[in-house]
Amino acid sequence: MPPPPHGKQIHLKHVLVIGQTKGFEHDSVSPAMAAIYTMGKDSGLWDTTMRTDTELLTKKELTKNAKNLNYFDALIFASTTGELDMDPSQKQDMMSFIKEDGKGFVGIHAALDTNYTWAEYGEMIGGWFDQHPWMTFNAPIINEDPNFPAVRHLPKEFVKYDEIYQPKDWSRDKVDVLLSLDPTKLDYTNNPRIHRNDHDFPVAWSKPYGKGRVFYSTLGHTEESWEDPDIRKMYFEAIKWTLGMTEGNTSSHPRPATSTQSH
């Protein structure tokens, strides 16, 4: 008799979460970091190193038991803001970690409000922050790619109370938009913070960067959002995807038909 089948062994991965803020400081940085730590521990899929400095963002050998990028499998920016403390060699190492080594990157909310003077960072993550036209509000969201693991659990249309960023230097031709605002349900009246004439406001996307996998979502602005099972599952599945544990599309697609009806 053959031996009984057994499940595929899962090797623990190593995730580095950076929460450095050089600009606006979100109250949700700690809840986000805690959620990532808890999700990894409870699932047994990864262990988490949490830092509010950038010392580990290097491939140089570090002393005193510090781990460098070679130790990690994914990097997460938890609402980082401003110009992070990184010298040119650190920037090169971080991009090499994603692009050449094929490791994962997850950007949470204000990760888009980071490193404006570093052109390759904007290219890697997909753009930069350019206002939040409706501040924190009941955002009407469309699920554009329900087959993607990070948004598979979400309905076709839903509402979340969160702060949705408007991106600049961003194009849906360069990413796979997973979630977006429903343009037919937004108020455009007397709002000088709206800069996108196409009224295309992405809420989450995936993209390749070299050999690496990149996921970003604007969701997670509030402390309360990290108690929301939908948001937690989205980031849990996004991290798994960037770690190569699941497969998902990164090819761009046209806007849904409702998007052409914006007014």
mmCIF file of C-alpha atoms in Angstrom:
data_model
loop_
_atom_site.group_PDB
_atom_site.id
_atom_site.type_symbol
_atom_site.label_atom_id
_atom_site.label_comp_id
_atom_site.label_asym_id
_atom_site.label_seq_id
_atom_site.Cartn_x
_atom_site.Cartn_y
_atom_site.Cartn_z
ATOM 1 C CA MET A 1 0.000 0.000 0.000
ATOM 2 C CA PRO A 2 1.330 3.467 -0.840
ATOM 3 C CA PRO A 3 1.781 5.859 2.071
ATOM 4 C CA PRO A 4 -1.180 8.157 2.756
ATOM 5 C CA PRO A 5 -1.052 11.438 0.847
ATOM 6 C CA HIS A 6 0.088 14.436 2.792
ATOM 7 C CA GLY A 7 -0.219 18.160 2.250
ATOM 8 C CA LYS A 8 2.512 20.101 0.549
ATOM 9 C CA GLN A 9 4.991 21.340 3.107
ATOM 10 C CA ILE A 10 4.932 25.113 3.446
ATOM 11 C CA HIS A 11 8.212 26.732 4.339
ATOM 12 C CA LEU A 12 7.960 29.767 6.553
ATOM 13 C CA LYS A 13 8.633 32.999 4.697
ATOM 14 C CA HIS A 14 10.177 36.161 6.081
ATOM 15 C CA VAL A 15 8.399 39.507 5.714
ATOM 16 C CA LEU A 16 9.851 42.930 6.513
ATOM 17 C CA VAL A 17 7.393 45.714 7.379
ATOM 18 C CA ILE A 18 8.647 49.306 7.291
ATOM 19 C CA GLY A 19 6.598 52.009 9.023
ATOM 20 C CA GLN A 20 8.938 55.000 8.804
ATOM 21 C CA THR A 21 7.130 58.346 8.476
ATOM 22 C CA LYS A 22 8.963 61.482 7.361
ATOM 23 C CA GLY A 23 5.734 63.339 6.535
ATOM 24 C CA PHE A 24 2.173 62.839 7.772
ATOM 25 C CA GLU A 25 1.915 60.233 10.548
ATOM 26 C CA HIS A 26 -1.069 57.898 10.251
ATOM 27 C CA ASP A 27 -2.584 56.494 13.443
ATOM 28 C CA SER A 28 -3.106 53.282 11.479
ATOM 29 C CA VAL A 29 0.607 52.447 11.065
ATOM 30 C CA SER A 30 0.739 50.404 14.290
ATOM 31 C CA PRO A 31 -2.564 48.544 13.653
ATOM 32 C CA ALA A 32 -1.384 47.722 10.112
ATOM 33 C CA MET A 33 1.945 46.358 11.332
ATOM 34 C CA ALA A 34 0.237 44.403 14.117
ATOM 35 C CA ALA A 35 -2.263 42.910 11.642
ATOM 36 C CA ILE A 36 0.509 41.710 9.316
ATOM 37 C CA TYR A 37 2.387 40.177 12.252
ATOM 38 C CA THR A 38 -0.779 38.434 13.525
ATOM 39 C CA MET A 39 -1.826 37.161 10.091
ATOM 40 C CA GLY A 40 1.591 35.604 9.525
ATOM 41 C CA LYS A 41 1.691 34.040 12.995
ATOM 42 C CA ASP A 42 -1.883 32.694 12.944
ATOM 43 C CA SER A 43 -1.525 31.209 9.451
ATOM 44 C CA GLY A 44 2.000 29.890 9.978
ATOM 45 C CA LEU A 45 2.919 31.235 6.539
ATOM 46 C CA TRP A 46 5.426 33.930 7.447
ATOM 47 C CA ASP A 47 7.244 35.576 10.303
ATOM 48 C CA THR A 48 7.336 39.366 10.486
ATOM 49 C CA THR A 49 10.074 41.826 11.284
ATOM 50 C CA MET A 50 8.671 45.288 12.043
ATOM 51 C CA ARG A 51 10.831 48.396 11.819
ATOM 52 C CA THR A 52 10.265 52.144 11.832
ATOM 53 C CA ASP A 53 13.775 52.779 10.476
ATOM 54 C CA THR A 54 15.373 51.747 7.173
ATOM 55 C CA GLU A 55 18.579 50.080 8.396
ATOM 56 C CA LEU A 56 17.612 46.664 7.025
ATOM 57 C CA LEU A 57 16.897 47.982 3.515
ATOM 58 C CA THR A 58 20.309 46.918 2.252
ATOM 59 C CA LYS A 59 22.138 43.882 0.951
ATOM 60 C CA LYS A 60 25.282 44.829 2.838
ATOM 61 C CA GLU A 61 26.198 42.497 5.667
ATOM 62 C CA LEU A 62 24.889 43.826 8.975
ATOM 63 C CA THR A 63 26.220 43.146 12.461
ATOM 64 C CA LYS A 64 24.580 42.444 15.832
ATOM 65 C CA ASN A 65 22.185 39.816 14.428
ATOM 66 C CA ALA A 66 20.470 42.312 12.093
ATOM 67 C CA LYS A 67 19.019 40.753 8.920
ATOM 68 C CA ASN A 68 19.479 42.398 5.533
ATOM 69 C CA LEU A 69 17.234 42.161 2.451
ATOM 70 C CA ASN A 70 18.735 38.813 1.449
ATOM 71 C CA TYR A 71 16.947 37.259 4.434
ATOM 72 C CA PHE A 72 13.479 38.484 3.440
ATOM 73 C CA ASP A 73 10.952 37.318 0.856
ATOM 74 C CA ALA A 74 8.648 40.344 0.812
ATOM 75 C CA LEU A 75 8.813 43.987 1.773
ATOM 76 C CA ILE A 76 5.792 45.936 3.008
ATOM 77 C CA PHE A 77 5.547 49.709 3.350
ATOM 78 C CA ALA A 78 2.859 50.422 5.963
ATOM 79 C CA SER A 79 1.737 54.002 5.303
ATOM 80 C CA THR A 80 5.277 55.294 4.999
ATOM 81 C CA THR A 81 5.435 59.002 4.137
ATOM 82 C CA GLY A 82 7.963 61.485 2.784
ATOM 83 C CA GLU A 83 11.542 60.877 1.729
ATOM 84 C CA LEU A 84 12.691 57.782 3.596
ATOM 85 C CA ASP A 85 16.192 57.605 5.071
ATOM 86 C CA MET A 86 17.847 55.683 2.248
ATOM 87 C CA ASP A 87 21.185 56.306 0.544
ATOM 88 C CA PRO A 88 21.722 55.496 -3.168
ATOM 89 C CA SER A 89 23.098 51.999 -2.455
ATOM 90 C CA GLN A 90 20.050 51.146 -0.307
ATOM 91 C CA LYS A 91 17.726 52.297 -3.076
ATOM 92 C CA GLN A 92 19.611 50.175 -5.588
ATOM 93 C CA ASP A 93 19.475 47.149 -3.266
ATOM 94 C CA MET A 94 15.736 47.539 -2.644
ATOM 95 C CA MET A 95 14.941 47.681 -6.354
ATOM 96 C CA SER A 96 17.247 44.738 -7.037
ATOM 97 C CA PHE A 97 15.408 42.796 -4.285
ATOM 98 C CA ILE A 98 12.155 43.184 -6.240
ATOM 99 C CA LYS A 99 13.282 43.397 -9.849
ATOM 100 C CA GLU A 100 16.151 40.898 -10.050
ATOM 101 C CA ASP A 101 15.531 38.638 -7.038
ATOM 102 C CA GLY A 102 11.809 38.335 -7.783
ATOM 103 C CA LYS A 103 10.728 39.189 -4.247
ATOM 104 C CA GLY A 104 7.407 40.792 -3.255
ATOM 105 C CA PHE A 105 6.378 44.358 -2.434
ATOM 106 C CA VAL A 106 3.110 45.446 -0.804
ATOM 107 C CA GLY A 107 2.294 49.139 -0.489
ATOM 108 C CA ILE A 108 -0.339 50.099 2.081
ATOM 109 C CA HIS A 109 -2.213 53.423 1.784
ATOM 110 C CA ALA A 110 0.407 56.184 2.244
ATOM 111 C CA ALA A 111 3.134 54.094 0.618
ATOM 112 C CA LEU A 112 2.004 56.159 -2.394
ATOM 113 C CA ASP A 113 2.844 59.354 -0.438
ATOM 114 C CA THR A 114 6.515 58.370 -0.286
ATOM 115 C CA ASN A 115 9.835 58.943 -2.064
ATOM 116 C CA TYR A 116 8.730 61.627 -4.541
ATOM 117 C CA THR A 117 12.334 62.384 -5.496
ATOM 118 C CA TRP A 118 13.074 58.733 -6.332
ATOM 119 C CA ALA A 119 11.787 58.180 -9.870
ATOM 120 C CA GLU A 120 12.225 54.413 -9.848
ATOM 121 C CA TYR A 121 10.116 54.075 -6.697
ATOM 122 C CA GLY A 122 7.184 55.704 -8.491
ATOM 123 C CA GLU A 123 7.740 53.426 -11.475
ATOM 124 C CA MET A 124 7.846 50.347 -9.232
ATOM 125 C CA ILE A 125 4.757 51.096 -7.128
ATOM 126 C CA GLY A 126 2.813 52.623 -10.017
ATOM 127 C CA GLY A 127 2.554 56.359 -9.206
ATOM 128 C CA TRP A 128 2.322 58.890 -6.391
ATOM 129 C CA PHE A 129 -0.261 60.460 -4.111
ATOM 130 C CA ASP A 130 -2.094 63.492 -5.498
ATOM 131 C CA GLN A 131 -4.724 64.444 -2.921
ATOM 132 C CA HIS A 132 -7.713 62.528 -1.501
ATOM 133 C CA PRO A 133 -10.623 64.385 -3.133
ATOM 134 C CA TRP A 134 -13.341 63.138 -0.740
ATOM 135 C CA MET A 135 -11.206 62.758 2.411
ATOM 136 C CA THR A 136 -12.559 59.808 4.459
ATOM 137 C CA PHE A 137 -15.997 58.842 3.142
ATOM 138 C CA ASN A 138 -18.275 55.931 2.258
ATOM 139 C CA ALA A 139 -16.420 54.979 -0.899
ATOM 140 C CA PRO A 140 -18.459 53.220 -3.643
ATOM 141 C CA ILE A 141 -16.083 50.546 -4.921
ATOM 142 C CA ILE A 142 -16.198 48.272 -7.983
ATOM 143 C CA ASN A 143 -14.388 44.926 -8.035
ATOM 144 C CA GLU A 144 -12.777 44.914 -11.492
ATOM 145 C CA ASP A 145 -10.866 41.621 -11.270
ATOM 146 C CA PRO A 146 -12.829 39.221 -9.020
ATOM 147 C CA ASN A 147 -10.560 36.327 -10.006
ATOM 148 C CA PHE A 148 -7.510 37.904 -8.347
ATOM 149 C CA PRO A 149 -6.789 36.228 -4.981
ATOM 150 C CA ALA A 150 -6.664 39.471 -2.968
ATOM 151 C CA VAL A 151 -10.147 40.619 -4.026
ATOM 152 C CA ARG A 152 -11.853 37.289 -4.758
ATOM 153 C CA HIS A 153 -13.756 37.444 -1.455
ATOM 154 C CA LEU A 154 -15.220 40.875 -2.224
ATOM 155 C CA PRO A 155 -18.555 41.434 -4.011
ATOM 156 C CA LYS A 156 -18.822 43.078 -7.430
ATOM 157 C CA GLU A 157 -19.867 46.364 -5.809
ATOM 158 C CA PHE A 158 -19.483 47.405 -2.173
ATOM 159 C CA VAL A 159 -18.900 50.395 0.111
ATOM 160 C CA LYS A 160 -16.015 50.987 2.545
ATOM 161 C CA TYR A 161 -15.505 53.953 4.868
ATOM 162 C CA ASP A 162 -11.940 54.903 4.014
ATOM 163 C CA GLU A 163 -9.732 57.564 2.463
ATOM 164 C CA ILE A 164 -9.170 56.996 -1.253
ATOM 165 C CA TYR A 165 -6.042 58.476 -2.786
ATOM 166 C CA GLN A 166 -6.003 60.057 -6.221
ATOM 167 C CA PRO A 167 -2.807 58.994 -8.010
ATOM 168 C CA LYS A 168 -0.626 61.030 -10.336
ATOM 169 C CA ASP A 169 1.935 59.727 -12.839
ATOM 170 C CA TRP A 170 -0.299 56.667 -12.899
ATOM 171 C CA SER A 171 -1.851 54.809 -15.815
ATOM 172 C CA ARG A 172 -4.149 51.794 -15.817
ATOM 173 C CA ASP A 173 -2.229 50.659 -18.908
ATOM 174 C CA LYS A 174 0.715 49.844 -16.607
ATOM 175 C CA VAL A 175 -1.165 47.975 -13.861
ATOM 176 C CA ASP A 176 -3.996 45.513 -13.356
ATOM 177 C CA VAL A 177 -6.693 47.545 -11.600
ATOM 178 C CA LEU A 178 -8.346 45.276 -9.045
ATOM 179 C CA LEU A 179 -10.642 47.774 -7.305
ATOM 180 C CA SER A 180 -11.755 51.268 -8.335
ATOM 181 C CA LEU A 181 -14.251 53.933 -7.327
ATOM 182 C CA ASP A 182 -17.584 53.854 -9.156
ATOM 183 C CA PRO A 183 -17.421 57.185 -11.056
ATOM 184 C CA THR A 184 -21.208 57.320 -11.421
ATOM 185 C CA LYS A 185 -21.642 57.506 -7.641
ATOM 186 C CA LEU A 186 -19.150 60.279 -6.841
ATOM 187 C CA ASP A 187 -19.823 63.941 -6.117
ATOM 188 C CA TYR A 188 -17.659 66.188 -8.301
ATOM 189 C CA THR A 189 -19.322 69.478 -7.236
ATOM 190 C CA ASN A 190 -16.987 72.308 -6.195
ATOM 191 C CA ASN A 191 -14.101 69.982 -5.447
ATOM 192 C CA PRO A 192 -10.765 71.589 -6.375
ATOM 193 C CA ARG A 193 -8.882 68.510 -5.148
ATOM 194 C CA ILE A 194 -10.082 66.470 -8.151
ATOM 195 C CA HIS A 195 -7.250 66.528 -10.670
ATOM 196 C CA ARG A 196 -8.040 63.483 -12.791
ATOM 197 C CA ASN A 197 -10.226 64.601 -15.678
ATOM 198 C CA ASP A 198 -10.806 60.968 -16.626
ATOM 199 C CA HIS A 199 -12.384 60.335 -13.198
ATOM 200 C CA ASP A 200 -10.431 57.075 -13.003
ATOM 201 C CA PHE A 201 -9.731 56.497 -9.305
ATOM 202 C CA PRO A 202 -8.076 53.130 -8.566
ATOM 203 C CA VAL A 203 -8.414 51.608 -5.098
ATOM 204 C CA ALA A 204 -6.102 48.597 -5.528
ATOM 205 C CA TRP A 205 -3.861 47.204 -8.252
ATOM 206 C CA SER A 206 -1.289 44.527 -9.013
ATOM 207 C CA LYS A 207 1.709 44.791 -11.303
ATOM 208 C CA PRO A 208 4.929 43.025 -12.131
ATOM 209 C CA TYR A 209 8.249 44.748 -11.600
ATOM 210 C CA GLY A 210 10.983 42.799 -13.311
ATOM 211 C CA LYS A 211 10.751 39.343 -11.736
ATOM 212 C CA GLY A 212 8.950 40.704 -8.674
ATOM 213 C CA ARG A 213 5.293 41.085 -7.745
ATOM 214 C CA VAL A 214 3.836 44.400 -6.569
ATOM 215 C CA PHE A 215 0.495 45.050 -4.869
ATOM 216 C CA TYR A 216 -0.855 48.420 -3.740
ATOM 217 C CA SER A 217 -4.103 49.560 -2.144
ATOM 218 C CA THR A 218 -5.225 52.904 -0.767
ATOM 219 C CA LEU A 219 -7.439 51.078 1.760
ATOM 220 C CA GLY A 220 -6.228 51.042 5.361
ATOM 221 C CA HIS A 221 -6.214 54.752 6.264
ATOM 222 C CA THR A 222 -8.234 54.400 9.477
ATOM 223 C CA GLU A 223 -7.352 52.401 12.572
ATOM 224 C CA GLU A 224 -10.793 50.766 12.360
ATOM 225 C CA SER A 225 -10.134 49.455 8.846
ATOM 226 C CA TRP A 226 -7.631 46.980 10.299
ATOM 227 C CA GLU A 227 -10.453 45.369 12.289
ATOM 228 C CA ASP A 228 -12.434 44.874 9.055
ATOM 229 C CA PRO A 229 -12.241 41.196 7.977
ATOM 230 C CA ASP A 230 -12.522 42.236 4.307
ATOM 231 C CA ILE A 231 -9.493 44.539 4.495
ATOM 232 C CA ARG A 232 -7.433 42.094 6.522
ATOM 233 C CA LYS A 233 -8.189 39.270 4.077
ATOM 234 C CA MET A 234 -7.333 41.487 1.107
ATOM 235 C CA TYR A 235 -3.876 42.255 2.503
ATOM 236 C CA PHE A 236 -3.405 38.667 3.723
ATOM 237 C CA GLU A 237 -4.062 37.332 0.227
ATOM 238 C CA ALA A 238 -1.996 40.125 -1.345
ATOM 239 C CA ILE A 239 1.015 39.189 0.793
ATOM 240 C CA LYS A 240 0.572 35.505 -0.097
ATOM 241 C CA TRP A 241 0.454 36.464 -3.786
ATOM 242 C CA THR A 242 3.611 38.601 -3.610
ATOM 243 C CA LEU A 243 5.307 35.678 -1.838
ATOM 244 C CA GLY A 244 4.466 33.462 -4.825
ATOM 245 C CA MET A 245 2.061 31.227 -2.875
ATOM 246 C CA THR A 246 -0.837 31.937 -5.246
ATOM 247 C CA GLU A 247 -1.236 33.083 -8.831
ATOM 248 C CA GLY A 248 -3.053 36.178 -10.092
ATOM 249 C CA ASN A 249 -3.248 38.362 -13.157
ATOM 250 C CA THR A 250 -1.067 41.452 -13.629
ATOM 251 C CA SER A 251 -2.128 42.318 -17.193
ATOM 252 C CA SER A 252 -3.931 45.614 -17.684
ATOM 253 C CA HIS A 253 -7.537 45.721 -18.883
ATOM 254 C CA PRO A 254 -9.953 48.436 -20.080
ATOM 255 C CA ARG A 255 -12.173 50.345 -17.665
ATOM 256 C CA PRO A 256 -15.524 48.715 -16.875
ATOM 257 C CA ALA A 257 -18.463 49.954 -18.921
ATOM 258 C CA THR A 258 -19.888 51.972 -15.995
ATOM 259 C CA SER A 259 -16.736 54.077 -15.981
ATOM 260 C CA THR A 260 -17.669 55.703 -19.268
ATOM 261 C CA GLN A 261 -20.861 57.040 -17.733
ATOM 262 C CA SER A 262 -19.117 59.410 -15.295
ATOM 263 C CA HIS A 263 -20.680 62.834 -15.040
#
